[in-house]
CSV table of C-alpha atoms and ligand atoms in Angstrom, one decimal:
chain,number,residue,atom,x,y,z
A,9,UNK,CA,0.0,0.0,0.0
A,10,UNK,CA,1.1,3.4,-0.8
A,11,UNK,CA,2.1,5.5,2.2
A,12,UNK,CA,-0.2,8.5,2.9
A,13,UNK,CA,2.4,11.2,2.5
A,14,UNK,CA,3.5,9.7,-0.9
A,15,UNK,CA,0.0,9.8,-2.2
A,16,UNK,CA,-0.7,13.4,-1.0
A,17,UNK,CA,2.5,14.6,-2.7
A,18,UNK,CA,1.6,12.7,-5.9
A,19,UNK,CA,-1.8,14.5,-6.0
A,20,UNK,CA,0.1,17.8,-5.5
A,21,UNK,CA,2.4,17.1,-8.2
A,22,UNK,CA,-0.4,16.1,-10.6
A,23,UNK,CA,-1.8,19.9,-10.1
A,24,UNK,CA,1.5,21.4,-10.2
A,25,UNK,CA,2.4,19.5,-13.5
A,26,UNK,CA,-0.6,21.0,-15.2
A,27,UNK,CA,0.3,24.5,-14.1
A,28,UNK,CA,3.9,25.0,-15.0
A,29,UNK,CA,6.3,24.4,-17.9
A,30,UNK,CA,7.5,20.9,-18.3
A,31,UNK,CA,11.2,21.8,-18.1
A,32,UNK,CA,10.6,23.8,-14.9
A,33,UNK,CA,8.6,20.8,-13.6
A,34,UNK,CA,11.6,18.5,-14.3
A,35,UNK,CA,14.0,20.9,-12.8
A,36,UNK,CA,12.3,21.9,-9.6
A,37,UNK,CA,9.7,19.2,-8.8
A,38,UNK,CA,11.1,15.9,-9.9
A,39,UNK,CA,14.0,16.0,-7.6
A,40,UNK,CA,11.7,16.4,-4.5
A,41,UNK,CA,11.1,13.5,-2.2
A,42,UNK,CA,8.3,13.4,0.1
A,43,UNK,CA,9.3,12.5,3.6
A,44,UNK,CA,6.4,12.4,6.1
A,45,UNK,CA,3.0,13.7,7.0
A,46,UNK,CA,2.4,14.8,10.5
A,47,UNK,CA,-0.7,16.7,11.7
A,48,UNK,CA,-1.4,18.2,8.3
A,49,UNK,CA,2.3,19.1,7.9
A,50,UNK,CA,3.8,17.5,4.8
A,51,UNK,CA,7.6,17.5,4.8
A,52,UNK,CA,9.4,17.3,1.5
A,53,UNK,CA,13.0,16.9,1.0
A,54,UNK,CA,14.8,19.3,-1.4
A,55,UNK,CA,18.4,18.9,-2.6
A,56,UNK,CA,19.9,22.2,-1.3
A,57,UNK,CA,19.3,25.5,0.3
A,58,UNK,CA,19.4,27.2,-3.0
A,59,UNK,CA,16.7,24.8,-4.2
A,60,UNK,CA,14.5,25.7,-1.4
A,61,UNK,CA,15.0,29.5,-1.8
A,62,UNK,CA,14.0,29.2,-5.4
A,63,UNK,CA,10.8,27.1,-4.7
A,64,UNK,CA,9.8,29.7,-2.2
A,65,UNK,CA,10.5,32.5,-4.5
A,66,UNK,CA,8.8,31.2,-7.6
A,67,UNK,CA,6.3,28.6,-6.7
A,68,UNK,CA,5.1,29.6,-3.3
A,69,UNK,CA,1.6,30.5,-4.4
A,70,UNK,CA,1.1,27.3,-6.4
A,71,UNK,CA,2.5,25.2,-3.6
A,72,UNK,CA,0.3,26.8,-1.1
A,73,UNK,CA,-2.8,26.4,-3.2
A,74,UNK,CA,-2.2,22.7,-3.9
A,75,UNK,CA,-1.3,21.9,-0.3
A,76,UNK,CA,-4.4,23.4,0.9
A,77,UNK,CA,-6.5,21.6,-1.6
A,78,UNK,CA,-5.1,18.3,-0.5
A,79,UNK,CA,-4.8,19.0,3.3
A,80,UNK,CA,-7.5,21.4,4.0
A,81,UNK,CA,-7.0,24.9,5.3
A,82,UNK,CA,-4.6,23.7,8.1
A,83,UNK,CA,-2.3,22.2,5.7
A,84,UNK,CA,1.3,23.4,5.8
A,85,UNK,CA,4.5,22.3,4.0
A,86,UNK,CA,7.9,22.0,5.5
A,87,UNK,CA,11.1,21.5,3.7
A,88,UNK,CA,14.0,19.3,4.7
A,89,UNK,CA,17.2,20.3,3.0
A,90,UNK,CA,19.4,17.4,2.2
A,91,UNK,CA,22.6,19.3,2.3
A,92,UNK,CA,22.0,20.1,6.0
A,93,UNK,CA,23.0,16.4,6.8
A,94,UNK,CA,26.4,17.2,5.2
A,95,UNK,CA,26.8,20.6,6.8
A,96,UNK,CA,26.3,19.3,10.4
A,97,UNK,CA,23.3,20.3,12.3
A,98,UNK,CA,23.8,23.9,12.4
A,99,UNK,CA,25.4,24.9,9.1
A,100,UNK,CA,23.7,26.6,6.4
A,101,UNK,CA,25.2,26.0,3.0
A,102,UNK,CA,28.1,28.4,2.5
A,103,UNK,CA,31.6,28.0,1.5
A,104,UNK,CA,33.0,30.0,4.1
A,105,UNK,CA,31.4,28.2,6.9
A,106,UNK,CA,33.8,26.5,9.1
A,107,UNK,CA,33.1,22.8,8.9
A,108,UNK,CA,33.6,21.5,12.2
A,109,UNK,CA,34.8,22.8,15.6
A,110,UNK,CA,38.4,21.8,15.1
A,111,UNK,CA,38.4,23.8,12.0
A,112,UNK,CA,36.7,26.8,13.0
A,113,UNK,CA,39.5,29.3,12.3
A,114,UNK,CA,39.7,32.9,11.3
A,115,UNK,CA,40.7,31.9,7.9
A,116,UNK,CA,38.2,29.4,6.7
A,117,UNK,CA,39.4,27.2,3.9
A,118,UNK,CA,38.1,24.4,1.8
A,119,UNK,CA,40.5,21.7,1.2
A,120,UNK,CA,40.1,18.3,-0.5
A,121,UNK,CA,42.5,15.5,-0.3
A,122,UNK,CA,43.2,14.2,-3.7
A,123,UNK,CA,45.0,10.9,-3.7
A,124,UNK,CA,46.3,10.6,-7.2
A,125,UNK,CA,47.8,7.2,-6.5
A,126,UNK,CA,44.6,5.9,-5.2
A,127,UNK,CA,46.4,4.6,-2.1
A,128,UNK,CA,46.0,6.4,1.3
A,129,UNK,CA,49.5,7.6,1.5
A,130,UNK,CA,49.6,10.7,3.7
A,131,UNK,CA,52.8,11.9,2.0
A,132,UNK,CA,51.1,13.1,-1.0
A,133,UNK,CA,50.7,16.9,-0.9
A,134,UNK,CA,47.3,18.1,-0.9
A,135,UNK,CA,46.9,20.1,-4.1
A,136,UNK,CA,43.5,21.5,-3.1
A,137,UNK,CA,44.4,23.7,-0.2
A,138,UNK,CA,42.4,26.9,-0.9
A,139,UNK,CA,43.9,29.7,1.1
A,140,UNK,CA,41.2,32.3,1.0
A,141,UNK,CA,37.8,32.7,-0.6
A,142,UNK,CA,39.0,35.2,-3.2
A,143,UNK,CA,42.0,33.3,-4.4
A,144,UNK,CA,40.7,29.9,-5.3
A,145,UNK,CA,43.4,27.8,-6.8
A,146,UNK,CA,42.6,24.3,-7.9
A,147,UNK,CA,45.0,22.1,-9.8
A,148,UNK,CA,43.0,21.1,-12.8
A,149,UNK,CA,44.7,17.8,-13.5
A,150,UNK,CA,44.7,18.4,-17.1
A,151,UNK,CA,47.1,16.6,-19.4
A,152,UNK,CA,48.6,19.2,-21.8
A,153,UNK,CA,49.0,16.7,-24.8
A,154,UNK,CA,45.3,15.9,-24.8
A,155,UNK,CA,44.4,19.2,-26.6
A,156,UNK,CA,42.0,19.8,-29.3
A,157,UNK,CA,45.0,20.5,-31.6
A,158,UNK,CA,46.0,16.8,-31.1
A,159,UNK,CA,42.5,15.3,-31.4
A,160,UNK,CA,41.9,14.6,-35.0
A,161,UNK,CA,38.5,15.3,-36.3
A,162,UNK,CA,36.6,12.7,-38.3
A,163,UNK,CA,33.1,11.5,-39.1
A,164,UNK,CA,33.5,9.2,-35.9
A,165,UNK,CA,33.6,12.1,-33.5
A,166,UNK,CA,32.2,15.0,-35.3
A,167,UNK,CA,29.2,15.8,-33.0
A,168,UNK,CA,31.1,15.1,-29.8
A,169,UNK,CA,34.0,17.1,-30.8
A,170,UNK,CA,32.0,20.1,-31.9
A,171,UNK,CA,29.7,20.0,-29.0
A,172,UNK,CA,32.9,19.9,-26.8
A,173,UNK,CA,34.3,22.9,-28.6
A,174,UNK,CA,31.1,24.9,-28.0
A,175,UNK,CA,31.0,24.0,-24.4
A,176,UNK,CA,34.6,25.3,-24.1
A,177,UNK,CA,33.7,28.6,-25.8
A,178,UNK,CA,30.7,29.1,-23.5
A,179,UNK,CA,30.9,26.7,-20.5
A,180,UNK,CA,27.5,26.5,-18.7
A,181,UNK,CA,25.8,28.5,-21.3
A,182,UNK,CA,25.0,26.1,-24.1
A,183,UNK,CA,22.3,23.5,-24.2
A,184,UNK,CA,25.0,20.9,-23.7
A,185,UNK,CA,25.0,20.7,-20.0
A,186,UNK,CA,25.8,18.2,-19.0
A,187,UNK,CA,27.8,17.1,-22.0
A,188,UNK,CA,28.0,13.3,-21.9
A,189,UNK,CA,30.5,11.6,-24.2
A,190,UNK,CA,30.3,7.9,-24.5
A,191,UNK,CA,32.0,5.1,-26.3
A,192,UNK,CA,33.7,1.8,-25.8
A,193,UNK,CA,37.2,1.9,-24.3
A,194,UNK,CA,40.1,3.4,-26.2
A,195,UNK,CA,38.2,5.7,-28.7
A,196,UNK,CA,39.0,9.1,-27.1
A,197,UNK,CA,36.7,10.0,-24.5
A,198,UNK,CA,39.5,10.9,-22.0
A,199,UNK,CA,41.3,12.8,-24.5
A,200,UNK,CA,38.3,14.8,-25.6
A,201,UNK,CA,37.4,15.5,-21.9
A,202,UNK,CA,40.8,16.9,-21.2
A,203,UNK,CA,40.7,18.9,-24.4
A,204,UNK,CA,37.5,20.6,-23.4
A,205,UNK,CA,39.1,21.5,-20.0
A,206,UNK,CA,42.2,22.8,-21.6
A,207,UNK,CA,40.3,25.0,-24.0
A,208,UNK,CA,38.3,26.5,-21.2
A,209,UNK,CA,41.4,27.4,-19.5
A,210,UNK,CA,42.6,29.1,-22.7
A,211,UNK,CA,39.3,31.0,-23.1
A,212,UNK,CA,38.8,31.8,-19.6
A,213,UNK,CA,41.9,31.6,-17.5
A,214,UNK,CA,40.1,32.5,-14.2
A,215,UNK,CA,37.5,29.7,-14.4
A,216,UNK,CA,38.1,26.8,-12.0
A,217,UNK,CA,38.4,23.6,-14.1
A,218,UNK,CA,38.7,20.2,-12.6
A,219,UNK,CA,39.2,16.9,-14.2
A,220,UNK,CA,38.6,14.0,-12.0
A,221,UNK,CA,38.4,10.2,-12.7
A,222,UNK,CA,35.2,8.7,-11.2
A,223,UNK,CA,37.3,6.3,-9.1
A,224,UNK,CA,39.3,9.2,-7.5
A,225,UNK,CA,35.9,10.9,-6.8
A,226,UNK,CA,34.7,7.7,-5.1
A,227,UNK,CA,37.8,7.3,-3.1
A,228,UNK,CA,37.9,11.0,-2.0
A,229,UNK,CA,34.4,10.7,-0.8
A,230,UNK,CA,35.1,7.6,1.2
A,231,UNK,CA,38.1,9.1,2.6
A,232,UNK,CA,36.1,12.3,3.6
A,233,UNK,CA,33.4,10.2,5.3
A,234,UNK,CA,36.1,8.4,7.2
A,235,UNK,CA,37.7,11.6,8.4
A,236,UNK,CA,34.4,13.4,9.0
A,237,UNK,CA,35.0,16.1,6.5
A,238,UNK,CA,32.3,15.4,3.9
A,239,UNK,CA,31.6,19.1,4.1
A,240,UNK,CA,34.9,19.9,2.6
A,241,UNK,CA,34.3,17.4,0.0
A,242,UNK,CA,31.0,18.8,-1.1
A,243,UNK,CA,32.1,22.4,-0.8
A,244,UNK,CA,35.1,21.8,-2.8
A,245,UNK,CA,33.1,20.3,-5.8
A,246,UNK,CA,30.5,23.0,-5.5
A,247,UNK,CA,33.0,25.7,-6.4
A,248,UNK,CA,34.2,24.2,-9.5
A,249,UNK,CA,33.2,26.1,-12.7
A,250,UNK,CA,33.8,23.3,-15.2
A,251,UNK,CA,33.7,19.7,-13.7
A,252,UNK,CA,34.9,17.0,-15.8
A,253,UNK,CA,34.3,13.5,-14.6
A,254,UNK,CA,35.7,10.6,-16.4
A,255,UNK,CA,34.2,7.0,-16.6
A,256,UNK,CA,31.0,7.7,-14.7
A,257,UNK,CA,30.1,4.0,-15.1
A,258,UNK,CA,32.2,3.3,-12.2
A,259,UNK,CA,29.5,4.9,-9.9
A,260,UNK,CA,27.3,1.9,-10.6
A,261,UNK,CA,26.1,0.3,-7.4
A,262,UNK,CA,27.8,3.1,-5.2
A,263,UNK,CA,24.7,4.5,-3.8
A,264,UNK,CA,26.2,6.9,-1.3
A,265,UNK,CA,28.7,8.4,-3.7
A,266,UNK,CA,25.8,8.6,-6.3
A,267,UNK,CA,23.8,10.6,-3.7
A,268,UNK,CA,26.6,13.0,-3.2
A,269,UNK,CA,27.3,13.3,-6.8
A,270,UNK,CA,23.7,14.0,-7.4
A,271,UNK,CA,23.9,17.2,-5.0
A,272,UNK,CA,27.0,18.3,-6.5
A,273,UNK,CA,25.4,18.0,-10.0
A,274,UNK,CA,22.4,19.9,-9.0
A,275,UNK,CA,24.3,22.6,-7.3
A,276,UNK,CA,26.6,23.2,-10.3
A,277,UNK,CA,23.9,22.9,-12.8
A,278,UNK,CA,21.5,25.4,-10.9
A,279,UNK,CA,24.5,27.8,-10.7
A,280,UNK,CA,25.1,27.7,-14.4
A,281,UNK,CA,28.3,25.7,-14.1
A,282,UNK,CA,29.4,23.2,-16.7
A,283,UNK,CA,29.6,19.4,-16.4
A,284,UNK,CA,31.3,17.1,-18.6
A,285,UNK,CA,30.9,13.4,-18.2
A,286,UNK,CA,32.2,10.3,-19.9
A,287,UNK,CA,30.9,6.8,-19.8
A,288,UNK,CA,31.5,3.6,-21.6
A,289,UNK,CA,27.8,3.2,-22.4
A,290,UNK,CA,25.0,5.4,-23.3
A,291,UNK,CA,23.0,6.7,-20.3
A,292,UNK,CA,20.0,4.3,-21.0
A,293,UNK,CA,22.4,1.2,-20.6
A,294,UNK,CA,24.1,2.3,-17.4
A,295,UNK,CA,23.2,-0.2,-14.9
A,296,UNK,CA,23.1,0.3,-11.2
A,297,UNK,CA,22.5,4.0,-11.4
A,298,UNK,CA,19.8,5.9,-9.6
A,299,UNK,CA,17.1,6.9,-12.0
A,300,UNK,CA,17.1,10.5,-10.8
A,301,UNK,CA,20.8,10.7,-11.7
A,302,UNK,CA,20.3,9.1,-15.1
A,303,UNK,CA,17.5,11.6,-15.8
A,304,UNK,CA,19.8,14.5,-15.2
A,305,UNK,CA,22.3,13.1,-17.7
A,306,UNK,CA,19.6,13.3,-20.2
A,307,UNK,CA,19.3,17.0,-19.7
A,308,UNK,CA,22.0,17.9,-21.8
A,309,UNK,CA,23.6,16.2,-24.8
A,310,UNK,CA,24.8,12.7,-25.1
A,311,UNK,CA,27.3,12.2,-28.0
A,312,UNK,CA,29.1,9.1,-28.9
A,313,UNK,CA,32.6,8.4,-30.4
A,314,UNK,CA,33.0,5.7,-32.9
A,315,UNK,CA,36.1,3.9,-34.2
A,316,UNK,CA,37.7,6.3,-36.7
A,317,UNK,CA,37.7,5.3,-40.3
A,318,UNK,CA,41.0,4.5,-42.1
A,319,UNK,CA,41.9,8.0,-43.1
A,320,UNK,CA,41.3,9.4,-39.7
A,321,UNK,CA,43.4,6.6,-38.2
A,322,UNK,CA,46.2,7.4,-40.5
A,323,UNK,CA,45.9,11.1,-39.6
A,324,UNK,CA,45.9,10.2,-35.8
A,325,UNK,CA,49.1,8.2,-36.3
A,326,UNK,CA,50.8,11.0,-38.3
A,327,UNK,CA,49.8,13.5,-35.6
A,328,UNK,CA,51.3,11.2,-32.9
A,329,UNK,CA,54.6,10.8,-34.7
A,330,UNK,CA,54.8,14.5,-35.6
A,331,UNK,CA,54.3,15.4,-31.9
A,332,UNK,CA,57.0,12.8,-30.8
A,333,UNK,CA,59.3,14.1,-33.6
A,334,UNK,CA,59.7,10.6,-35.3
A,335,UNK,CA,59.6,9.7,-38.8
A,336,UNK,CA,58.2,6.4,-40.0
A,337,UNK,CA,57.8,5.3,-43.7
A,338,UNK,CA,54.4,6.3,-45.0
A,339,UNK,CA,53.6,2.6,-46.0
A,340,UNK,CA,54.3,1.5,-42.4
A,341,UNK,CA,51.7,4.1,-41.1
A,342,UNK,CA,49.2,2.9,-43.5
A,343,UNK,CA,49.7,-0.7,-42.8
A,344,UNK,CA,49.3,-0.1,-39.0
A,345,UNK,CA,46.1,1.9,-39.6
A,346,UNK,CA,44.9,-0.9,-41.8
A,347,UNK,CA,45.8,-3.7,-39.4
A,348,UNK,CA,44.4,-2.4,-36.2
A,349,UNK,CA,40.6,-1.6,-36.2
A,350,UNK,CA,39.9,-2.5,-32.5
A,351,UNK,CA,40.6,1.0,-30.9
A,352,UNK,CA,42.8,3.9,-31.1
A,353,UNK,CA,44.6,3.0,-28.0
A,354,UNK,CA,45.6,-0.4,-29.4
A,355,UNK,CA,46.7,1.3,-32.7
A,356,UNK,CA,48.8,3.7,-30.8
A,357,UNK,CA,50.2,0.8,-28.7
A,358,UNK,CA,51.3,-1.0,-31.8
A,359,UNK,CA,53.0,2.1,-33.0
A,360,UNK,CA,54.9,2.7,-29.7
A,361,UNK,CA,56.0,-1.1,-29.6
A,362,UNK,CA,57.2,-0.7,-33.2
A,363,UNK,CA,59.3,2.4,-32.3
A,364,UNK,CA,60.7,0.6,-29.2
A,365,UNK,CA,61.5,-2.4,-30.9
A,366,UNK,CA,63.4,-0.5,-33.6
A,367,UNK,CA,65.4,1.6,-31.1
A,368,UNK,CA,66.2,-1.3,-28.8
A,369,UNK,CA,67.4,-3.5,-31.7
A,370,UNK,CA,69.0,-0.5,-33.5
A,371,UNK,CA,67.0,-1.4,-36.7
A,372,UNK,CA,65.2,1.0,-38.7
A,373,UNK,CA,61.4,1.0,-39.0
A,374,UNK,CA,60.6,-1.1,-42.1
A,375,UNK,CA,57.6,-2.9,-43.4
A,376,UNK,CA,59.2,-6.1,-42.4
A,377,UNK,CA,59.7,-5.1,-38.8
A,378,UNK,CA,56.1,-3.8,-38.8
A,379,UNK,CA,54.7,-7.0,-40.2
A,380,UNK,CA,56.6,-9.1,-37.5
A,381,UNK,CA,55.4,-6.9,-34.8
A,382,UNK,CA,51.8,-6.8,-35.9
A,383,UNK,CA,51.7,-10.6,-36.0
A,384,UNK,CA,52.7,-10.8,-32.4
A,385,UNK,CA,50.9,-7.7,-31.4
A,386,UNK,CA,47.5,-8.5,-32.9
A,387,UNK,CA,47.5,-12.1,-31.5
A,388,UNK,CA,48.4,-10.8,-28.1
A,389,UNK,CA,45.8,-8.0,-27.9
A,390,UNK,CA,43.2,-9.9,-25.9
A,391,UNK,CA,39.8,-8.5,-26.2
A,392,UNK,CA,38.7,-6.7,-23.1
A,393,UNK,CA,37.1,-9.4,-21.0
A,394,UNK,CA,33.8,-8.3,-19.6
A,395,UNK,CA,31.4,-9.7,-17.0
A,396,UNK,CA,28.8,-10.4,-19.7
A,397,UNK,CA,31.3,-12.5,-21.7
A,398,UNK,CA,32.5,-14.4,-18.6
A,399,UNK,CA,28.8,-15.2,-17.9
A,400,UNK,CA,28.3,-16.5,-21.3
A,401,UNK,CA,31.5,-18.8,-21.3
A,402,UNK,CA,30.5,-20.2,-17.9
A,403,UNK,CA,26.9,-20.9,-19.0
A,404,UNK,CA,27.9,-22.4,-22.2
A,405,UNK,CA,30.3,-24.7,-20.4
A,406,UNK,CA,27.6,-25.8,-17.9
A,407,UNK,CA,24.9,-26.0,-20.6
A,408,UNK,CA,22.7,-23.4,-18.9
A,409,UNK,CA,20.9,-20.4,-20.5
A,410,UNK,CA,22.6,-17.2,-19.5
A,411,UNK,CA,19.4,-15.7,-18.2
A,412,UNK,CA,19.5,-18.2,-15.4
A,413,UNK,CA,22.4,-16.3,-13.8
A,414,UNK,CA,20.1,-13.3,-13.3
A,415,UNK,CA,17.2,-15.3,-12.3
A,416,UNK,CA,16.0,-15.6,-8.8
A,417,UNK,CA,16.6,-19.4,-8.4
A,418,UNK,CA,18.6,-21.5,-5.9
A,419,UNK,CA,18.9,-24.5,-8.1
A,420,UNK,CA,22.2,-25.9,-7.2
A,421,UNK,CA,23.8,-25.9,-10.6
A,422,UNK,CA,22.7,-22.3,-11.1
A,423,UNK,CA,24.0,-21.2,-7.9
A,424,UNK,CA,27.4,-22.8,-8.7
A,425,UNK,CA,27.6,-21.3,-12.3
A,426,UNK,CA,26.8,-17.9,-10.8
A,427,UNK,CA,29.6,-18.3,-8.2
A,428,UNK,CA,32.1,-19.4,-11.0
A,429,UNK,CA,31.0,-16.4,-13.0
A,430,UNK,CA,31.6,-14.1,-10.1
A,431,UNK,CA,35.0,-15.7,-9.3
A,432,UNK,CA,36.4,-15.2,-12.8
A,433,UNK,CA,34.8,-11.8,-13.1
A,434,UNK,CA,36.9,-10.9,-9.9
A,435,UNK,CA,39.9,-12.5,-11.5
A,436,UNK,CA,39.7,-11.1,-15.1
A,437,UNK,CA,38.0,-7.7,-14.8
A,438,UNK,CA,38.7,-4.6,-12.7
A,439,UNK,CA,35.1,-4.4,-11.5
A,440,UNK,CA,34.4,-4.0,-7.9
A,441,UNK,CA,32.7,-6.8,-5.9
A,442,UNK,CA,29.6,-4.6,-5.7
A,443,UNK,CA,29.5,-4.2,-9.7
A,444,UNK,CA,30.1,-7.9,-10.1
A,445,UNK,CA,27.2,-8.8,-7.7
A,446,UNK,CA,24.9,-6.3,-9.4
A,447,UNK,CA,25.6,-7.8,-12.9
A,448,UNK,CA,25.3,-11.5,-11.5
A,449,UNK,CA,21.8,-11.7,-10.5
A,450,UNK,CA,21.7,-8.5,-8.4
A,451,UNK,CA,23.6,-9.8,-5.3
A,452,UNK,CA,25.5,-7.7,-2.9
A,453,UNK,CA,29.2,-7.5,-2.5
A,454,UNK,CA,29.4,-10.0,0.5
A,455,UNK,CA,27.8,-12.6,-1.6
A,456,UNK,CA,30.3,-12.1,-4.3
A,457,UNK,CA,33.1,-12.3,-1.7
A,458,UNK,CA,31.6,-15.5,-0.4
A,459,UNK,CA,31.4,-17.0,-3.9
A,460,UNK,CA,35.0,-16.1,-4.7
A,461,UNK,CA,36.2,-17.8,-1.4
A,462,UNK,CA,34.0,-20.9,-2.1
A,463,UNK,CA,35.3,-21.3,-5.6
A,464,UNK,CA,39.0,-20.7,-4.7
A,465,UNK,CA,38.5,-23.4,-2.0
A,466,UNK,CA,37.0,-25.9,-4.4
A,467,UNK,CA,39.9,-25.2,-6.8
A,468,UNK,CA,42.2,-26.0,-4.0
A,469,UNK,CA,40.7,-29.0,-2.7
A,470,UNK,CA,38.7,-30.7,-5.5
A,471,UNK,CA,40.8,-32.1,-8.4
A,472,UNK,CA,37.9,-32.6,-10.7
A,473,UNK,CA,36.6,-29.1,-10.0
A,474,UNK,CA,40.0,-27.8,-10.6
A,475,UNK,CA,40.1,-29.3,-14.0
A,476,UNK,CA,36.8,-27.6,-14.9
A,477,UNK,CA,37.9,-24.4,-13.7
A,478,UNK,CA,41.0,-24.6,-15.7
A,479,UNK,CA,39.1,-25.3,-18.9
A,480,UNK,CA,36.7,-22.5,-18.2
A,481,UNK,CA,39.7,-20.2,-17.6
A,482,UNK,CA,41.3,-21.2,-20.9
A,483,UNK,CA,38.0,-20.4,-22.7
A,484,UNK,CA,37.6,-17.1,-21.1
A,485,UNK,CA,41.2,-15.8,-22.1
A,486,UNK,CA,41.5,-17.5,-25.5
B,760,LIG,P1,39.0,6.3,-23.8
B,760,LIG,O1,39.1,7.4,-22.7
B,760,LIG,O2,37.8,6.4,-24.7
B,760,LIG,O3,39.3,5.0,-23.4
B,760,LIG,P2,41.4,7.7,-24.6
B,760,LIG,O4,40.9,9.1,-24.6
B,760,LIG,O5,42.3,7.3,-23.5
B,760,LIG,O6,40.2,6.8,-24.8
B,760,LIG,O7,42.1,7.5,-26.0
B,760,LIG,C1,43.1,6.5,-26.2
B,760,LIG,C2,44.2,7.0,-27.1
B,760,LIG,O8,43.8,7.3,-28.4
B,760,LIG,C3,44.8,8.3,-26.4
B,760,LIG,O9,46.1,8.2,-26.4
B,760,LIG,C4,44.2,9.3,-27.4
B,760,LIG,O10,45.1,10.5,-27.5
B,760,LIG,C5,44.2,8.6,-28.6
B,760,LIG,N1,43.0,9.1,-29.5
B,760,LIG,C6,41.8,8.8,-29.5
B,760,LIG,N2,41.0,9.4,-30.4
B,760,LIG,C7,41.8,10.3,-30.9
B,760,LIG,C8,41.7,11.4,-32.1
B,760,LIG,N3,40.5,11.6,-32.6
B,760,LIG,N4,42.8,12.1,-32.3
B,760,LIG,C9,43.9,11.9,-31.7
B,760,LIG,N5,44.2,10.9,-30.8
B,760,LIG,C10,43.1,10.1,-30.5
B,761,LIG,MG1,39.4,7.0,-20.6
């Protein structure tokens, strides 16, 4: 049965929806969550102080009317501002607000530990110490060589590239907010994302640009929660003008970080700041993401990158050689561009191996050397092993339909196949236990951990099982 307050709020929304523009409805009403109803007081949760103020300023009449209609003349509305929970019980949302008692100093600052090495080493200097409110200095984490100049344009990237360029000309002011760039691995998402950031810095030196990998973002968040300075974390991200977040798919299953990202996103978006997001899948295929976050991603533009055609691949190789100051016979370049069609990264990898081989063996780069190298290289380039692929191999091996893995069944053979798939997913992919669980029948990370232990145990103790596992392993990596 639906809770009363949910129903009341839904009734209000039905009226509100008919009375305002649909974009405004999406922006200001969809994110609201009803929380409780006590003595004719309906409490709704809003994402930030700013959000609340906006509602009060623009929609108060409409809100009042609908509430009274639903709850009678005594009906009232109260707001619960989500950000409060990150600000501590007393703090309004403000950058110069001291975040905890220990930190209440005359010179409030916002700092954010960024651990580039992803460990927890305390030796790494904190690049985000912000000395005063006026002089905000954030290391952008941008790689100089990933510029627009070095990003070859082709049919494969036309839309994403020009949208990226437009964003860099007018960050936060185009319809492309967020700009979401997606493609399989190795096709230039990270490069383009940096290019946008670098170009913003050229056009607007005073804007604060930050490039961050999603995994760094997650680790920083966990670290801040551990140290009790989530405030600093949130504040830090809220003052960025152009936030570039790479490989958002890693947020899958990370509910708490998604929650925080949602607030950061809203705050930046509402303040006219630019978001650039990359993903290895289009938003509709991102699993394990909160719907409210996915719906935000669709506000702007999603543009994909495809594998470049032959001419573009040749141009990419030429550009790379040019910037490295190396000359290679034209026929070798064309040969490489023809031979490698899996990704730009692999093609560049082949070129680098070739250059390395020639300089180590003091041989010049010839067609023959290229052919030998490609023979080895192409055979060795294992395709990226995905959880889906592992599930398929395992199910084929046990003669089970793949959908059984996702089904809610406890049949012994299905449970074991699922455990085996989890074990090999842990072994062959970089996915977290939570992600593996999510994709293997929507299990939690503890279940995956248990599965990995069980299978490792069986491999250790059961000869027959070890033989099966060995065969499956071979099939996965072949
Ligand atoms: P992704 O983030 O999609 O996995 P990257 O951005 O890391 O891919 O790109 C892989 C490599 O290919 C990088 O070295 C990048 O510079 C290069 N690359 C990809 N697309 C292009 C392009 N259009 N022009 C020049 N270099 C490219
Ligand atoms: Mg990348």
